[in-house]
Each structure stands twice: as C-alpha cells, then as structure tokens.
Amino acid sequence: MTAALIAGAALAADMEIPPPPVTKDISVQKGPPNCSRWTDDCVSCARDASGAAAVCSNTGFSCQPKTVRCVQP
C-alpha cells in the first residue's frame, strides 16, 4: 500500500498543470465604466462626476469578494 501511495505521488509530481486563465474581471479599485458607485460585496467604491480618483472602503480580512457590480450608474 505504501508503494502505491509513493507511485501515485510521483505521477502527480510529473503532471503538467496549465496556468490559470487570464480573467477579464474589472478591478474593484478602477470600477466599471460609466458607474459612480460599485461593490464586490467586500469593498464599496464611489467616484464623483468630475472623474476624480475613486474612494473605496476598507475590507475585512475574512471577506470573500464576488464579481464587481455597479450599484449606481
């Protein structure tokens, strides 16, 4: 049984693992275009009509972010 585990581990070490796919997700700090308020359910961000840099809240250490969505166009 031990030999089978060692052989299985050796085969797993030789497997080629593909790189993760490139995501086209929107950065929570940048935000979606034409949106004044957005969130990923961890961080909430807003920008004013002048196009100044966005202001974002802090996130908790245990928060699991979701897809960025526009809250107010």
Coordinates of N, CA, C and O in Angstrom, one line a residue:
M1 N 0.8 -1.2 0.0 CA 0.0 0.0 0.0 C 0.9 1.3 0.0 O 0.6 2.2 -0.7
T2 N 1.9 1.3 0.8 CA 2.8 2.4 0.8 C 3.5 2.7 -0.6 O 3.6 3.8 -1.0
A3 N 3.8 1.6 -1.3 CA 4.4 1.7 -2.6 C 3.4 2.4 -3.6 O 3.8 3.2 -4.4
A4 N 2.2 2.0 -3.4 CA 1.1 2.6 -4.3 C 1.0 4.1 -4.1 O 0.8 4.9 -5.0
L5 N 1.1 4.5 -2.8 CA 1.0 5.9 -2.5 C 2.2 6.7 -3.0 O 2.0 7.8 -3.5
I6 N 3.3 6.1 -2.9 CA 4.6 6.8 -3.4 C 4.5 6.9 -4.9 O 4.9 7.9 -5.5
A7 N 4.1 5.8 -5.6 CA 4.0 5.8 -7.0 C 3.0 6.8 -7.5 O 3.2 7.6 -8.5
G8 N 1.9 6.9 -6.8 CA 0.8 7.9 -7.1 C 1.3 9.4 -7.0 O 1.1 10.2 -7.8
A9 N 2.1 9.6 -5.9 CA 2.7 10.9 -5.6 C 3.7 11.3 -6.7 O 3.8 12.4 -7.2
A10 N 4.5 10.3 -7.2 CA 5.4 10.5 -8.2 C 4.8 10.9 -9.5 O 5.2 11.8 -10.3
L11 N 3.7 10.2 -9.8 CA 2.9 10.5 -11.1 C 2.3 11.9 -11.0 O 2.3 12.7 -11.9
A12 N 1.8 12.3 -9.8 CA 1.2 13.6 -9.6 C 2.2 14.7 -9.8 O 1.9 15.8 -10.3
A13 N 3.4 14.4 -9.3 CA 4.5 15.4 -9.4 C 4.9 15.7 -10.9 O 5.4 16.8 -11.2
D14 N 4.7 14.7 -11.8 CA 5.1 14.8 -13.2 C 4.0 15.4 -14.0 O 4.2 15.7 -15.2
M15 N 2.8 15.6 -13.5 CA 1.7 16.2 -14.3 C 1.9 17.6 -14.6 O 2.4 18.4 -13.8
E16 N 1.6 18.0 -15.8 CA 1.7 19.4 -16.2 C 0.4 20.1 -15.8 O -0.7 19.7 -16.2
I17 N 0.5 21.2 -15.1 CA -0.6 22.0 -14.6 C -0.7 23.2 -15.5 O 0.3 24.0 -15.5
P18 N -1.8 23.5 -16.2 CA -1.9 24.6 -17.0 C -2.0 25.9 -16.2 O -2.5 25.9 -15.0
P19 N -1.5 27.0 -16.7 CA -1.6 28.3 -15.9 C -3.1 28.7 -15.8 O -3.9 28.3 -16.6
P20 N -3.4 29.5 -14.8 CA -4.8 29.9 -14.6 C -5.2 30.8 -15.8 O -4.3 31.6 -16.4
P21 N -6.4 30.8 -16.2 CA -6.8 31.7 -17.4 C -6.8 33.1 -17.0 O -6.9 33.5 -15.8
V22 N -6.5 33.9 -18.0 CA -6.5 35.4 -17.8 C -7.9 35.9 -17.6 O -8.7 35.6 -18.5
T23 N -8.2 36.5 -16.6 CA -9.6 37.0 -16.3 C -9.7 38.4 -16.9 O -8.8 39.2 -17.0
K24 N -10.9 38.7 -17.3 CA -11.3 40.0 -17.8 C -12.1 40.7 -16.8 O -12.9 41.6 -17.2
D25 N -12.0 40.4 -15.5 CA -12.8 41.0 -14.5 C -12.3 42.4 -14.3 O -11.2 42.8 -14.5
I26 N -13.2 43.2 -13.8 CA -13.0 44.6 -13.5 C -12.4 44.7 -12.2 O -12.9 44.1 -11.2
S27 N -11.3 45.5 -12.0 CA -10.7 45.8 -10.7 C -11.7 46.6 -9.9 O -12.3 47.5 -10.3
V28 N -11.8 46.2 -8.6 CA -12.7 46.9 -7.7 C -12.2 48.3 -7.5 O -13.0 49.2 -7.3
Q29 N -10.9 48.6 -7.6 CA -10.4 49.9 -7.4 C -10.6 50.8 -8.6 O -10.8 52.0 -8.5
K30 N -10.7 50.2 -9.8 CA -10.9 51.0 -11.0 C -12.4 51.2 -11.3 O -12.9 52.2 -11.6
G31 N -13.2 50.1 -11.1 CA -14.6 50.1 -11.2 C -15.1 50.0 -12.7 O -14.3 50.3 -13.6
P32 N -16.3 49.7 -12.9 CA -16.9 49.6 -14.2 C -17.0 51.0 -14.8 O -17.2 52.0 -14.1
P33 N -16.9 51.1 -16.2 CA -17.0 52.4 -16.8 C -18.5 52.9 -16.7 O -19.4 52.1 -16.6
N34 N -18.6 54.2 -16.6 CA -20.0 54.8 -16.5 C -20.7 54.4 -15.2 O -21.9 54.2 -15.3
C35 N -20.0 54.2 -14.2 CA -20.6 53.9 -12.9 C -20.1 54.8 -11.8 O -18.9 55.0 -11.7
S36 N -20.9 55.3 -11.0 CA -20.5 56.2 -9.9 C -20.3 55.5 -8.6 O -19.6 55.9 -7.7
R37 N -21.0 54.3 -8.3 CA -20.8 53.5 -7.1 C -20.9 52.1 -7.5 O -21.7 51.6 -8.3
W38 N -19.9 51.3 -7.0 CA -19.8 49.8 -7.2 C -19.3 49.1 -6.0 O -18.8 49.7 -5.1
T39 N -19.5 47.8 -6.1 CA -19.1 47.0 -4.9 C -18.8 45.5 -5.4 O -19.2 45.1 -6.5
D40 N -18.0 44.8 -4.6 CA -17.8 43.4 -4.8 C -18.2 42.7 -3.5 O -17.9 41.5 -3.3
D41 N -19.1 43.3 -2.8 CA -19.7 42.8 -1.5 C -18.7 42.7 -0.4 O -19.0 42.2 0.7
C42 N -17.5 43.2 -0.6 CA -16.5 43.4 0.4 C -16.0 44.9 0.5 O -15.9 45.4 1.6
V43 N -15.8 45.4 -0.6 CA -15.3 46.8 -0.7 C -16.4 47.6 -1.5 O -16.9 47.1 -2.5
S44 N -16.7 48.8 -1.1 CA -17.6 49.7 -1.8 C -16.8 50.9 -2.2 O -16.0 51.5 -1.4
C45 N -17.0 51.3 -3.5 CA -16.2 52.4 -4.0 C -17.2 53.4 -4.7 O -18.3 53.1 -5.1
A46 N -16.7 54.7 -4.8 CA -17.5 55.7 -5.4 C -16.6 56.7 -6.1 O -15.4 56.9 -5.6
R47 N -17.0 57.3 -7.1 CA -16.3 58.4 -7.8 C -17.3 59.5 -8.1 O -18.5 59.2 -8.3
D48 N -16.9 60.8 -8.1 CA -17.8 61.9 -8.4 C -17.8 62.1 -9.9 O -17.1 61.4 -10.7
A49 N -18.7 63.0 -10.3 CA -18.9 63.2 -11.8 C -17.7 63.8 -12.5 O -17.6 63.8 -13.7
S50 N -16.8 64.4 -11.7 CA -15.6 65.1 -12.3 C -14.6 64.1 -12.8 O -13.6 64.4 -13.5
G51 N -14.8 62.8 -12.4 CA -13.8 61.7 -12.9 C -12.6 61.6 -12.0 O -11.6 61.0 -12.4
A52 N -12.6 62.2 -10.8 CA -11.5 62.1 -9.9 C -11.3 60.6 -9.5 O -12.2 59.8 -9.7
A53 N -10.2 60.4 -8.8 CA -9.9 59.0 -8.4 C -11.0 58.5 -7.5 O -11.6 59.2 -6.7
A54 N -11.3 57.2 -7.6 CA -12.3 56.6 -6.7 C -11.9 56.5 -5.3 O -10.7 56.4 -5.0
V55 N -12.9 56.6 -4.4 CA -12.6 56.4 -3.0 C -13.3 55.1 -2.6 O -14.5 54.9 -2.9
C56 N -12.5 54.2 -1.9 CA -13.0 52.9 -1.6 C -12.9 52.7 -0.1 O -12.0 53.2 0.6
S57 N -13.8 51.8 0.4 CA -13.8 51.5 1.8 C -12.8 50.4 2.1 O -12.2 49.8 1.1
N58 N -12.4 50.1 3.3 CA -11.5 49.0 3.6 C -12.3 47.7 3.7 O -13.5 47.7 3.9
T59 N -11.7 46.6 3.5 CA -12.3 45.3 3.6 C -11.9 44.6 4.8 O -10.8 44.8 5.4
G60 N -12.8 43.7 5.2 CA -12.5 42.9 6.4 C -11.6 41.7 5.9 O -11.6 41.3 4.8
F61 N -10.8 41.2 6.9 CA -9.9 40.1 6.5 C -10.5 38.8 6.1 O -9.9 38.0 5.4
S62 N -11.7 38.6 6.5 CA -12.4 37.3 6.2 C -13.4 37.4 5.1 O -14.1 36.4 4.8
C63 N -13.5 38.5 4.4 CA -14.5 38.7 3.3 C -14.0 38.0 2.1 O -12.9 38.0 1.7
Q64 N -15.0 37.4 1.4 CA -14.8 36.7 0.1 C -15.4 37.5 -1.0 O -16.6 37.5 -1.2
P65 N -14.6 38.3 -1.8 CA -15.1 39.1 -2.8 C -15.8 38.4 -3.9 O -15.5 37.2 -4.2
K66 N -16.8 39.0 -4.5 CA -17.6 38.5 -5.6 C -17.3 39.3 -6.8 O -16.4 40.2 -6.8
T67 N -18.0 39.1 -7.9 CA -17.8 39.9 -9.1 C -18.2 41.3 -8.8 O -19.2 41.6 -8.1
V68 N -17.5 42.3 -9.4 CA -17.7 43.7 -9.2 C -19.0 44.0 -9.9 O -19.2 43.6 -11.1
R69 N -19.9 44.7 -9.2 CA -21.2 45.1 -9.9 C -21.5 46.6 -9.6 O -21.1 47.1 -8.6
C70 N -22.1 47.2 -10.6 CA -22.5 48.6 -10.4 C -23.7 48.8 -9.6 O -24.7 48.1 -9.8
V71 N -23.7 49.7 -8.6 CA -24.8 49.9 -7.7 C -25.5 51.2 -8.1 O -26.8 51.2 -8.0
Q72 N -24.8 52.2 -8.7 CA -25.4 53.4 -9.1 C -24.7 53.9 -10.4 O -23.6 54.3 -10.3
P73 N -25.4 53.8 -11.5 CA -24.8 54.3 -12.8 C -24.5 55.8 -12.8 O -24.9 56.5 -12.0

